[in-house]
PDB file of C-alpha atoms in Angstrom:
ATOM      1  CA  MET A   1       0.000   0.000   0.000  1.00  0.00           C
ATOM      2  CA  LYS A   2       1.412   3.346  -1.019  1.00  0.00           C
ATOM      3  CA  ARG A   3       1.921   5.864   1.723  1.00  0.00           C
ATOM      4  CA  ILE A   4       2.246   9.470   0.641  1.00  0.00           C
ATOM      5  CA  PHE A   5       4.246  12.124   2.454  1.00  0.00           C
ATOM      6  CA  LYS A   6       2.908  15.489   3.461  1.00  0.00           C
ATOM      7  CA  ALA A   7       6.088  17.011   2.042  1.00  0.00           C
ATOM      8  CA  THR A   8       6.545  17.394  -1.719  1.00  0.00           C
ATOM      9  CA  VAL A   9       8.987  15.358  -3.741  1.00  0.00           C
ATOM     10  CA  LEU A  10      12.552  16.692  -3.705  1.00  0.00           C
ATOM     11  CA  SER A  11      13.211  18.792  -6.772  1.00  0.00           C
ATOM     12  CA  LEU A  12      15.232  17.600  -9.735  1.00  0.00           C
ATOM     13  CA  SER A  13      17.527  20.566  -9.305  1.00  0.00           C
ATOM     14  CA  LEU A  14      18.574  19.280  -5.876  1.00  0.00           C
ATOM     15  CA  LEU A  15      19.462  15.890  -7.362  1.00  0.00           C
ATOM     16  CA  LEU A  16      21.458  17.578 -10.127  1.00  0.00           C
ATOM     17  CA  PHE A  17      23.264  19.616  -7.503  1.00  0.00           C
ATOM     18  CA  LEU A  18      24.172  16.476  -5.557  1.00  0.00           C
ATOM     19  CA  SER A  19      25.459  14.785  -8.686  1.00  0.00           C
ATOM     20  CA  THR A  20      27.578  17.845  -9.423  1.00  0.00           C
ATOM     21  CA  ILE A  21      29.251  18.010  -6.025  1.00  0.00           C
ATOM     22  CA  THR A  22      30.039  14.300  -6.149  1.00  0.00           C
ATOM     23  CA  GLY A  23      31.163  14.364  -9.754  1.00  0.00           C
ATOM     24  CA  ASN A  24      34.849  13.959  -8.902  1.00  0.00           C
ATOM     25  CA  THR A  25      34.355  10.356  -7.790  1.00  0.00           C
ATOM     26  CA  THR A  26      34.789   7.245  -9.898  1.00  0.00           C
ATOM     27  CA  LEU A  27      31.660   5.717  -8.364  1.00  0.00           C
ATOM     28  CA  ALA A  28      28.380   5.870 -10.254  1.00  0.00           C
ATOM     29  CA  SER A  29      25.878   7.715  -8.106  1.00  0.00           C
ATOM     30  CA  PRO A  30      22.788   5.678  -7.136  1.00  0.00           C
ATOM     31  CA  GLN A  31      20.880   8.940  -7.286  1.00  0.00           C
ATOM     32  CA  ASP A  32      21.109   8.752 -11.090  1.00  0.00           C
ATOM     33  CA  ASN A  33      18.362   6.134 -10.893  1.00  0.00           C
ATOM     34  CA  GLN A  34      16.689   7.384  -7.729  1.00  0.00           C
ATOM     35  CA  SER A  35      13.524   8.165  -9.661  1.00  0.00           C
ATOM     36  CA  GLU A  36      12.961   4.434 -10.057  1.00  0.00           C
ATOM     37  CA  ILE A  37      12.462   4.108  -6.294  1.00  0.00           C
ATOM     38  CA  ASP A  38       9.357   5.761  -4.899  1.00  0.00           C
ATOM     39  CA  SER A  39      10.720   8.087  -2.226  1.00  0.00           C
ATOM     40  CA  ASN A  40       7.154   8.983  -1.235  1.00  0.00           C
ATOM     41  CA  GLU A  41       6.339   5.432  -0.132  1.00  0.00           C
ATOM     42  CA  ARG A  42       6.699   4.809   3.576  1.00  0.00           C
ATOM     43  CA  LEU A  43       8.025   1.302   4.112  1.00  0.00           C
ATOM     44  CA  ASN A  44       6.801  -1.104   6.757  1.00  0.00           C
ATOM     45  CA  VAL A  45       9.786  -3.446   7.086  1.00  0.00           C
ATOM     46  CA  ALA A  46       9.001  -6.633   9.005  1.00  0.00           C
ATOM     47  CA  HIS A  47      12.138  -6.938  11.122  1.00  0.00           C
ATOM     48  CA  ARG A  48      13.358 -10.552  10.920  1.00  0.00           C
ATOM     49  CA  GLY A  49       9.789 -11.252   9.891  1.00  0.00           C
ATOM     50  CA  ALA A  50       7.029 -10.516  12.387  1.00  0.00           C
ATOM     51  CA  SER A  51       9.560 -11.368  15.078  1.00  0.00           C
ATOM     52  CA  GLY A  52       7.411  -9.982  17.882  1.00  0.00           C
ATOM     53  CA  HIS A  53       4.903 -12.738  17.149  1.00  0.00           C
ATOM     54  CA  ALA A  54       6.969 -15.689  15.865  1.00  0.00           C
ATOM     55  CA  PRO A  55      10.546 -17.052  15.942  1.00  0.00           C
ATOM     56  CA  GLU A  56      12.755 -14.586  14.082  1.00  0.00           C
ATOM     57  CA  HIS A  57      14.214 -15.497  10.706  1.00  0.00           C
ATOM     58  CA  THR A  58      11.994 -18.512  10.182  1.00  0.00           C
ATOM     59  CA  ILE A  59       9.514 -19.112   7.360  1.00  0.00           C
ATOM     60  CA  PRO A  60       6.484 -18.719   9.704  1.00  0.00           C
ATOM     61  CA  SER A  61       7.837 -15.380  10.910  1.00  0.00           C
ATOM     62  CA  TYR A  62       8.295 -14.155   7.341  1.00  0.00           C
ATOM     63  CA  GLU A  63       4.825 -15.409   6.379  1.00  0.00           C
ATOM     64  CA  LEU A  64       3.255 -13.609   9.318  1.00  0.00           C
ATOM     65  CA  GLY A  65       5.095 -10.394   8.466  1.00  0.00           C
ATOM     66  CA  ASP A  66       3.724 -10.623   4.943  1.00  0.00           C
ATOM     67  CA  GLN A  67       0.187 -11.239   6.217  1.00  0.00           C
ATOM     68  CA  MET A  68       0.521  -8.167   8.454  1.00  0.00           C
ATOM     69  CA  ASN A  69       1.214  -5.993   5.397  1.00  0.00           C
ATOM     70  CA  GLY A  70       4.958  -5.751   5.767  1.00  0.00           C
ATOM     71  CA  ASP A  71       6.333  -4.171   2.597  1.00  0.00           C
ATOM     72  CA  TYR A  72       9.648  -6.019   2.760  1.00  0.00           C
ATOM     73  CA  ILE A  73      10.894  -9.364   4.050  1.00  0.00           C
ATOM     74  CA  GLU A  74      14.016  -8.491   6.035  1.00  0.00           C
ATOM     75  CA  ILE A  75      16.784 -11.094   5.966  1.00  0.00           C
ATOM     76  CA  ASP A  76      20.039 -10.994   7.929  1.00  0.00           C
ATOM     77  CA  LEU A  77      22.697 -13.150   6.292  1.00  0.00           C
ATOM     78  CA  GLN A  78      25.304 -15.441   7.774  1.00  0.00           C
ATOM     79  CA  MET A  79      27.278 -18.071   5.845  1.00  0.00           C
ATOM     80  CA  THR A  80      27.817 -21.737   6.609  1.00  0.00           C
ATOM     81  CA  LYS A  81      31.099 -23.639   6.530  1.00  0.00           C
ATOM     82  CA  ASP A  82      30.241 -24.866   3.042  1.00  0.00           C
ATOM     83  CA  GLY A  83      29.431 -21.392   1.748  1.00  0.00           C
ATOM     84  CA  VAL A  84      25.628 -21.297   1.898  1.00  0.00           C
ATOM     85  CA  LEU A  85      23.880 -18.052   2.836  1.00  0.00           C
ATOM     86  CA  VAL A  86      21.385 -18.554   5.668  1.00  0.00           C
ATOM     87  CA  ALA A  87      18.935 -16.293   7.486  1.00  0.00           C
ATOM     88  CA  MET A  88      20.250 -15.588  10.976  1.00  0.00           C
ATOM     89  CA  HIS A  89      21.041 -12.432  12.887  1.00  0.00           C
ATOM     90  CA  ASP A  90      23.863 -13.607  15.141  1.00  0.00           C
ATOM     91  CA  GLU A  91      27.240 -15.021  14.194  1.00  0.00           C
ATOM     92  CA  THR A  92      26.515 -17.793  16.686  1.00  0.00           C
ATOM     93  CA  VAL A  93      23.575 -20.198  16.820  1.00  0.00           C
ATOM     94  CA  ASP A  94      23.294 -20.057  20.607  1.00  0.00           C
ATOM     95  CA  ARG A  95      20.481 -17.520  21.042  1.00  0.00           C
ATOM     96  CA  THR A  96      17.977 -18.743  18.468  1.00  0.00           C
ATOM     97  CA  THR A  97      18.596 -22.494  18.238  1.00  0.00           C
ATOM     98  CA  ASP A  98      19.322 -25.403  20.554  1.00  0.00           C
ATOM     99  CA  GLY A  99      22.914 -25.518  19.309  1.00  0.00           C
ATOM    100  CA  THR A 100      26.112 -23.755  20.262  1.00  0.00           C
ATOM    101  CA  GLY A 101      28.981 -22.247  18.331  1.00  0.00           C
ATOM    102  CA  LEU A 102      29.619 -20.165  15.238  1.00  0.00           C
ATOM    103  CA  VAL A 103      27.504 -20.406  12.103  1.00  0.00           C
ATOM    104  CA  LYS A 104      30.669 -20.528  10.013  1.00  0.00           C
ATOM    105  CA  ASP A 105      31.711 -23.740  11.756  1.00  0.00           C
ATOM    106  CA  TYR A 106      28.508 -25.544  10.713  1.00  0.00           C
ATOM    107  CA  THR A 107      27.828 -27.131   7.346  1.00  0.00           C
ATOM    108  CA  LEU A 108      24.322 -26.544   6.050  1.00  0.00           C
ATOM    109  CA  GLU A 109      23.427 -30.153   6.758  1.00  0.00           C
ATOM    110  CA  GLU A 110      24.546 -29.740  10.378  1.00  0.00           C
ATOM    111  CA  LEU A 111      22.741 -26.421  10.747  1.00  0.00           C
ATOM    112  CA  LYS A 112      19.500 -27.930   9.458  1.00  0.00           C
ATOM    113  CA  LYS A 113      19.474 -30.372  12.381  1.00  0.00           C
ATOM    114  CA  LEU A 114      19.108 -27.519  14.904  1.00  0.00           C
ATOM    115  CA  ASP A 115      15.787 -26.439  16.387  1.00  0.00           C
ATOM    116  CA  ALA A 116      15.253 -22.780  15.512  1.00  0.00           C
ATOM    117  CA  GLY A 117      11.788 -22.331  17.027  1.00  0.00           C
ATOM    118  CA  SER A 118      11.405 -23.861  20.476  1.00  0.00           C
ATOM    119  CA  TRP A 119      13.353 -21.051  22.152  1.00  0.00           C
ATOM    120  CA  PHE A 120      10.575 -18.631  21.157  1.00  0.00           C
ATOM    121  CA  ASN A 121       7.919 -20.788  22.833  1.00  0.00           C
ATOM    122  CA  GLU A 122       9.971 -20.897  26.011  1.00  0.00           C
ATOM    123  CA  GLU A 123      10.498 -17.130  26.098  1.00  0.00           C
ATOM    124  CA  ASN A 124       6.968 -16.220  24.952  1.00  0.00           C
ATOM    125  CA  PRO A 125       4.541 -18.757  26.440  1.00  0.00           C
ATOM    126  CA  GLU A 126       1.549 -16.536  25.626  1.00  0.00           C
ATOM    127  CA  LYS A 127       2.488 -16.693  21.919  1.00  0.00           C
ATOM    128  CA  ALA A 128       3.791 -20.258  21.863  1.00  0.00           C
ATOM    129  CA  LYS A 129       2.644 -22.663  19.142  1.00  0.00           C
ATOM    130  CA  PRO A 130       3.436 -26.363  18.760  1.00  0.00           C
ATOM    131  CA  SER A 131       4.251 -25.687  15.095  1.00  0.00           C
ATOM    132  CA  TYR A 132       7.215 -23.549  16.116  1.00  0.00           C
ATOM    133  CA  GLU A 133       8.970 -26.536  17.650  1.00  0.00           C
ATOM    134  CA  GLY A 134      11.671 -27.941  15.411  1.00  0.00           C
ATOM    135  CA  LEU A 135      11.671 -25.146  12.839  1.00  0.00           C
ATOM    136  CA  GLU A 136      14.736 -25.107  10.589  1.00  0.00           C
ATOM    137  CA  VAL A 137      17.112 -22.266   9.834  1.00  0.00           C
ATOM    138  CA  PRO A 138      16.171 -21.268   6.262  1.00  0.00           C
ATOM    139  CA  THR A 139      18.654 -20.557   3.516  1.00  0.00           C
ATOM    140  CA  LEU A 140      18.357 -17.367   1.488  1.00  0.00           C
ATOM    141  CA  GLU A 141      17.340 -19.453  -1.499  1.00  0.00           C
ATOM    142  CA  GLU A 142      14.611 -21.199   0.485  1.00  0.00           C
ATOM    143  CA  VAL A 143      13.144 -17.855   1.507  1.00  0.00           C
ATOM    144  CA  ILE A 144      13.105 -16.652  -2.083  1.00  0.00           C
ATOM    145  CA  GLN A 145      11.686 -19.963  -3.292  1.00  0.00           C
ATOM    146  CA  THR A 146       8.906 -19.698  -0.705  1.00  0.00           C
ATOM    147  CA  PHE A 147       7.847 -16.130  -1.480  1.00  0.00           C
ATOM    148  CA  GLY A 148       8.956 -15.677  -5.081  1.00  0.00           C
ATOM    149  CA  LYS A 149       9.570 -12.629  -7.237  1.00  0.00           C
ATOM    150  CA  ASP A 150       6.308 -10.935  -6.298  1.00  0.00           C
ATOM    151  CA  LYS A 151       7.674 -10.015  -2.855  1.00  0.00           C
ATOM    152  CA  ARG A 152      10.336  -7.516  -1.896  1.00  0.00           C
ATOM    153  CA  TYR A 153      13.455  -8.330   0.093  1.00  0.00           C
ATOM    154  CA  TYR A 154      15.555  -6.155   2.414  1.00  0.00           C
ATOM    155  CA  ILE A 155      18.822  -8.041   2.888  1.00  0.00           C
ATOM    156  CA  GLU A 156      21.675  -7.286   5.279  1.00  0.00           C
ATOM    157  CA  THR A 157      25.215  -8.559   4.935  1.00  0.00           C
ATOM    158  CA  LYS A 158      26.043  -9.326   8.560  1.00  0.00           C
ATOM    159  CA  SER A 159      29.701  -9.556   9.637  1.00  0.00           C
ATOM    160  CA  PRO A 160      30.908  -9.642   6.013  1.00  0.00           C
ATOM    161  CA  GLU A 161      34.522  -9.532   7.196  1.00  0.00           C
ATOM    162  CA  VAL A 162      33.960 -13.012   8.646  1.00  0.00           C
ATOM    163  CA  TYR A 163      32.659 -14.403   5.339  1.00  0.00           C
ATOM    164  CA  PRO A 164      34.932 -13.706   2.355  1.00  0.00           C
ATOM    165  CA  GLY A 165      32.930 -13.801  -0.842  1.00  0.00           C
ATOM    166  CA  MET A 166      29.570 -13.129   0.827  1.00  0.00           C
ATOM    167  CA  GLU A 167      28.704 -10.318  -1.563  1.00  0.00           C
ATOM    168  CA  LYS A 168      29.557 -12.368  -4.663  1.00  0.00           C
ATOM    169  CA  GLU A 169      27.455 -15.291  -3.423  1.00  0.00           C
ATOM    170  CA  LEU A 170      24.548 -12.973  -2.610  1.00  0.00           C
ATOM    171  CA  LEU A 171      24.623 -11.548  -6.110  1.00  0.00           C
ATOM    172  CA  ARG A 172      24.793 -15.063  -7.583  1.00  0.00           C
ATOM    173  CA  VAL A 173      21.614 -16.032  -5.747  1.00  0.00           C
ATOM    174  CA  LEU A 174      19.820 -12.838  -6.739  1.00  0.00           C
ATOM    175  CA  GLU A 175      20.812 -13.323 -10.374  1.00  0.00           C
ATOM    176  CA  LYS A 176      19.675 -16.960 -10.257  1.00  0.00           C
ATOM    177  CA  TYR A 177      16.181 -15.863  -9.224  1.00  0.00           C
ATOM    178  CA  GLU A 178      16.210 -12.800 -11.502  1.00  0.00           C
ATOM    179  CA  LEU A 179      16.000 -10.355  -8.603  1.00  0.00           C
ATOM    180  CA  THR A 180      18.651  -7.908  -9.787  1.00  0.00           C
ATOM    181  CA  PRO A 181      17.649  -4.458 -11.105  1.00  0.00           C
ATOM    182  CA  GLU A 182      18.234  -5.709 -14.656  1.00  0.00           C
ATOM    183  CA  ASN A 183      15.384  -8.205 -14.221  1.00  0.00           C
ATOM    184  CA  GLU A 184      13.073  -6.604 -11.672  1.00  0.00           C
ATOM    185  CA  GLU A 185      11.929  -3.110 -10.748  1.00  0.00           C
ATOM    186  CA  ARG A 186      14.715  -1.306  -8.928  1.00  0.00           C
ATOM    187  CA  GLY A 187      13.875  -1.512  -5.228  1.00  0.00           C
ATOM    188  CA  THR A 188      12.542  -5.082  -5.290  1.00  0.00           C
ATOM    189  CA  VAL A 189      15.720  -5.869  -3.356  1.00  0.00           C
ATOM    190  CA  LEU A 190      17.470  -3.454  -1.009  1.00  0.00           C
ATOM    191  CA  ILE A 191      20.830  -4.404   0.464  1.00  0.00           C
ATOM    192  CA  GLN A 192      22.008  -2.875   3.723  1.00  0.00           C
ATOM    193  CA  SER A 193      25.084  -3.205   5.893  1.00  0.00           C
ATOM    194  CA  PHE A 194      26.993  -1.487   8.666  1.00  0.00           C
ATOM    195  CA  SER A 195      30.078  -2.293   6.593  1.00  0.00           C
ATOM    196  CA  LYS A 196      30.862   0.377   4.041  1.00  0.00           C
ATOM    197  CA  ALA A 197      33.429  -1.991   2.528  1.00  0.00           C
ATOM    198  CA  SER A 198      30.732  -4.603   1.948  1.00  0.00           C
ATOM    199  CA  LEU A 199      28.430  -2.089   0.282  1.00  0.00           C
ATOM    200  CA  LEU A 200      31.235  -0.841  -1.947  1.00  0.00           C
ATOM    201  CA  LYS A 201      31.891  -4.440  -3.028  1.00  0.00           C
ATOM    202  CA  MET A 202      28.214  -4.791  -3.894  1.00  0.00           C
ATOM    203  CA  HIS A 203      28.348  -1.485  -5.743  1.00  0.00           C
ATOM    204  CA  ASP A 204      31.295  -2.710  -7.806  1.00  0.00           C
ATOM    205  CA  LEU A 205      29.572  -6.027  -8.558  1.00  0.00           C
ATOM    206  CA  ALA A 206      26.139  -4.515  -9.281  1.00  0.00           C
ATOM    207  CA  PRO A 207      26.279  -0.725  -9.725  1.00  0.00           C
ATOM    208  CA  ASN A 208      22.491  -0.390 -10.051  1.00  0.00           C
ATOM    209  CA  MET A 209      21.658  -2.328  -6.894  1.00  0.00           C
ATOM    210  CA  PRO A 210      20.120   0.061  -4.312  1.00  0.00           C
ATOM    211  CA  LEU A 211      22.165   0.046  -1.113  1.00  0.00           C
ATOM    212  CA  VAL A 212      21.487   1.356   2.391  1.00  0.00           C
ATOM    213  CA  GLN A 213      24.277   2.374   4.754  1.00  0.00           C
ATOM    214  CA  LEU A 214      23.579   1.426   8.364  1.00  0.00           C
ATOM    215  CA  ILE A 215      25.120   3.737  10.946  1.00  0.00           C
ATOM    216  CA  HIS A 216      25.725   2.900  14.599  1.00  0.00           C
ATOM    217  CA  TYR A 217      25.453   5.765  17.081  1.00  0.00           C
ATOM    218  CA  VAL A 218      26.245   5.484  20.790  1.00  0.00           C
ATOM    219  CA  THR A 219      25.319   9.132  21.398  1.00  0.00           C
ATOM    220  CA  PRO A 220      22.610  11.336  19.822  1.00  0.00           C
ATOM    221  CA  ALA A 221      23.071  11.190  16.064  1.00  0.00           C
ATOM    222  CA  THR A 222      24.690  13.915  14.018  1.00  0.00           C
ATOM    223  CA  ILE A 223      25.740  13.819  10.393  1.00  0.00           C
ATOM    224  CA  THR A 224      27.688  16.291   8.265  1.00  0.00           C
ATOM    225  CA  ASN A 225      27.025  17.397   4.721  1.00  0.00           C
ATOM    226  CA  GLN A 226      30.313  15.792   3.737  1.00  0.00           C
ATOM    227  CA  GLU A 227      29.209  12.445   5.201  1.00  0.00           C
ATOM    228  CA  LEU A 228      25.901  12.663   3.364  1.00  0.00           C
ATOM    229  CA  GLN A 229      27.668  13.477   0.099  1.00  0.00           C
ATOM    230  CA  GLU A 230      29.968  10.492   0.568  1.00  0.00           C
ATOM    231  CA  ILE A 231      27.073   8.106   1.248  1.00  0.00           C
ATOM    232  CA  ASN A 232      25.240   9.496  -1.785  1.00  0.00           C
ATOM    233  CA  ARG A 233      28.101   8.216  -3.940  1.00  0.00           C
ATOM    234  CA  TYR A 234      27.091   4.578  -3.472  1.00  0.00           C
ATOM    235  CA  ALA A 235      23.845   4.324  -1.476  1.00  0.00           C
ATOM    236  CA  VAL A 236      20.220   5.412  -1.744  1.00  0.00           C
ATOM    237  CA  GLY A 237      19.519   5.523   1.984  1.00  0.00           C
ATOM    238  CA  VAL A 238      20.657   5.240   5.581  1.00  0.00           C
ATOM    239  CA  GLY A 239      19.431   3.397   8.650  1.00  0.00           C
ATOM    240  CA  MET A 240      20.133   3.837  12.344  1.00  0.00           C
ATOM    241  CA  SER A 241      18.581   3.346  15.775  1.00  0.00           C
ATOM    242  CA  TYR A 242      15.419   5.410  15.989  1.00  0.00           C
ATOM    243  CA  ASN A 243      16.111   6.524  19.563  1.00  0.00           C
ATOM    244  CA  GLN A 244      19.295   8.367  18.577  1.00  0.00           C
ATOM    245  CA  ILE A 245      17.768  10.690  15.975  1.00  0.00           C
ATOM    246  CA  ASP A 246      15.589  13.788  16.026  1.00  0.00           C
ATOM    247  CA  GLN A 247      13.512  15.713  13.502  1.00  0.00           C
ATOM    248  CA  GLU A 248      16.452  17.902  12.449  1.00  0.00           C
ATOM    249  CA  TYR A 249      18.489  14.811  11.623  1.00  0.00           C
ATOM    250  CA  VAL A 250      15.664  13.298   9.564  1.00  0.00           C
ATOM    251  CA  GLU A 251      15.111  16.507   7.628  1.00  0.00           C
ATOM    252  CA  LYS A 252      18.822  16.886   6.892  1.00  0.00           C
ATOM    253  CA  VAL A 253      19.025  13.344   5.533  1.00  0.00           C
ATOM    254  CA  ARG A 254      15.930  13.822   3.390  1.00  0.00           C
ATOM    255  CA  GLU A 255      17.182  17.134   2.038  1.00  0.00           C
ATOM    256  CA  SER A 256      20.311  15.317   0.840  1.00  0.00           C
ATOM    257  CA  GLY A 257      18.158  13.036  -1.309  1.00  0.00           C
ATOM    258  CA  LEU A 258      18.682   9.904   0.802  1.00  0.00           C
ATOM    259  CA  LEU A 259      15.987   7.623   2.163  1.00  0.00           C
ATOM    260  CA  ILE A 260      15.953   7.042   5.935  1.00  0.00           C
ATOM    261  CA  HIS A 261      14.776   3.794   7.564  1.00  0.00           C
ATOM    262  CA  PRO A 262      15.305   3.759  11.358  1.00  0.00           C
ATOM    263  CA  TYR A 263      15.217   0.564  13.419  1.00  0.00           C
ATOM    264  CA  THR A 264      13.690  -1.113  15.493  1.00  0.00           C
ATOM    265  CA  VAL A 265      10.444   0.712  16.278  1.00  0.00           C
ATOM    266  CA  ASN A 266       7.875  -1.269  18.240  1.00  0.00           C
ATOM    267  CA  GLU A 267       5.662   1.275  20.031  1.00  0.00           C
ATOM    268  CA  LYS A 268       2.904   3.143  18.208  1.00  0.00           C
ATOM    269  CA  GLU A 269       3.789   6.469  19.798  1.00  0.00           C
ATOM    270  CA  ASP A 270       7.329   6.243  18.435  1.00  0.00           C
ATOM    271  CA  MET A 271       6.065   5.167  15.014  1.00  0.00           C
ATOM    272  CA  LYS A 272       3.741   8.147  14.806  1.00  0.00           C
ATOM    273  CA  ARG A 273       6.464  10.583  15.850  1.00  0.00           C
ATOM    274  CA  LEU A 274       8.888   9.279  13.229  1.00  0.00           C
ATOM    275  CA  LEU A 275       6.255   9.544  10.515  1.00  0.00           C
ATOM    276  CA  ASP A 276       5.595  13.124  11.581  1.00  0.00           C
ATOM    277  CA  TRP A 277       9.315  13.810  11.206  1.00  0.00           C
ATOM    278  CA  GLY A 278       9.294  12.493   7.638  1.00  0.00           C
ATOM    279  CA  VAL A 279      11.085   9.136   7.698  1.00  0.00           C
ATOM    280  CA  THR A 280      10.629   7.049   4.567  1.00  0.00           C
ATOM    281  CA  GLY A 281      10.021   3.833   6.486  1.00  0.00           C
ATOM    282  CA  MET A 282      11.093   1.883   9.540  1.00  0.00           C
ATOM    283  CA  PHE A 283      11.858  -1.581  10.845  1.00  0.00           C
ATOM    284  CA  THR A 284       9.528  -3.134  13.391  1.00  0.00           C
ATOM    285  CA  ASN A 285       8.980  -6.475  15.100  1.00  0.00           C
ATOM    286  CA  TYR A 286       5.247  -5.697  14.938  1.00  0.00           C
ATOM    287  CA  PRO A 287       4.307  -4.869  11.330  1.00  0.00           C
ATOM    288  CA  ASP A 288       0.635  -5.116  12.300  1.00  0.00           C
ATOM    289  CA  ARG A 289       1.040  -2.185  14.690  1.00  0.00           C
ATOM    290  CA  LEU A 290       2.898  -0.121  12.132  1.00  0.00           C
ATOM    291  CA  ASP A 291       0.267  -0.899   9.512  1.00  0.00           C
ATOM    292  CA  ASP A 292      -2.408   0.470  11.850  1.00  0.00           C
ATOM    293  CA  VAL A 293      -0.388   3.623  12.520  1.00  0.00           C
ATOM    294  CA  MET A 294       0.258   4.167   8.819  1.00  0.00           C
ATOM    295  CA  ASP A 295      -3.429   3.756   8.015  1.00  0.00           C
ATOM    296  CA  ASP A 296      -4.322   6.375  10.627  1.00  0.00           C
ATOM    297  CA  PHE A 297      -1.590   8.641   9.307  1.00  0.00           C
ATOM    298  CA  GLU A 298      -2.933   8.384   5.764  1.00  0.00           C
ATOM    299  CA  ASP A 299      -6.434   9.170   6.967  1.00  0.00           C
ATOM    300  CA  GLU A 300      -5.114  12.330   8.610  1.00  0.00           C
ATOM    301  CA  ASP A 301      -3.388  13.306   5.346  1.00  0.00           C
ATOM    302  CA  GLU A 302      -6.599  12.791   3.378  1.00  0.00           C
ATOM    303  CA  ASN A 303      -8.628  14.818   5.891  1.00  0.00           C
ATOM    304  CA  GLU A 304      -6.149  17.688   5.686  1.00  0.00           C
ATOM    305  CA  GLU A 305      -6.268  17.610   1.862  1.00  0.00           C
ATOM    306  CA  ASP A 306     -10.099  17.688   1.965  1.00  0.00           C
ATOM    307  CA  GLU A 307      -9.998  20.719   4.270  1.00  0.00           C
ATOM    308  CA  ASP A 308      -7.635  22.494   1.873  1.00  0.00           C
TER     309      ASP A 308
END
């Protein structure tokens, strides 16, 4: 469902200005194709699926996120000992399975023997389901095979320094299922990372792939024009913890032409405030809550337009 901003679309002259000030770089600016991504659509990103309701990074969690009107299926990537990309947030299997140790020390066959769902039942008895017991860790390919090309995917390269070749393998999988910008509408897949090096590798491998630079702040967020210009060279957006930003930060990012997708927003009051500030989407463990807030927000927009 399209969600329209109160603010008008950034002018073409601003984009031309940004391309001019970054013209001395050898990188192709993602902003050249920015028009192919709807910057007026607010994204409801189901964080690790509907992970507030089901075991994160499992097929049932992704299915529930889709049913709750999540716009993107968010997948964190780790890589097995035999080079298979799997959906898991942590480098270790300890928190979300009944196993122990590093993902990279498991073959896929070994990883598939772990129980990736029972922990959720134990921690959330009010949401527990027998069907969650014994769930498998899905591979990236299994997720894509389950949901197909009609869905959108927001993929993060986690700890890419631990997994040499992660970016090349990711692109291989996306090409196999025709999910690159050459085959699908640009924005069907977004790739994010805290690692600038990883994003630059992706940019070299697939210059038209839309990338999002994650930024970690331990104090209230600030960002300079120079930093924004640098990110504009290879990415279409940024993401950071929602509780470290303010309205001035959001407006500065948007004025630079970048999208902004804060994480992880679970309370309706915070969702509403961020929408008021002008974010272009957010990550949430409760996509059903965010869907409700966005519906209310759209109704307010329509009422204001009727009054005008």
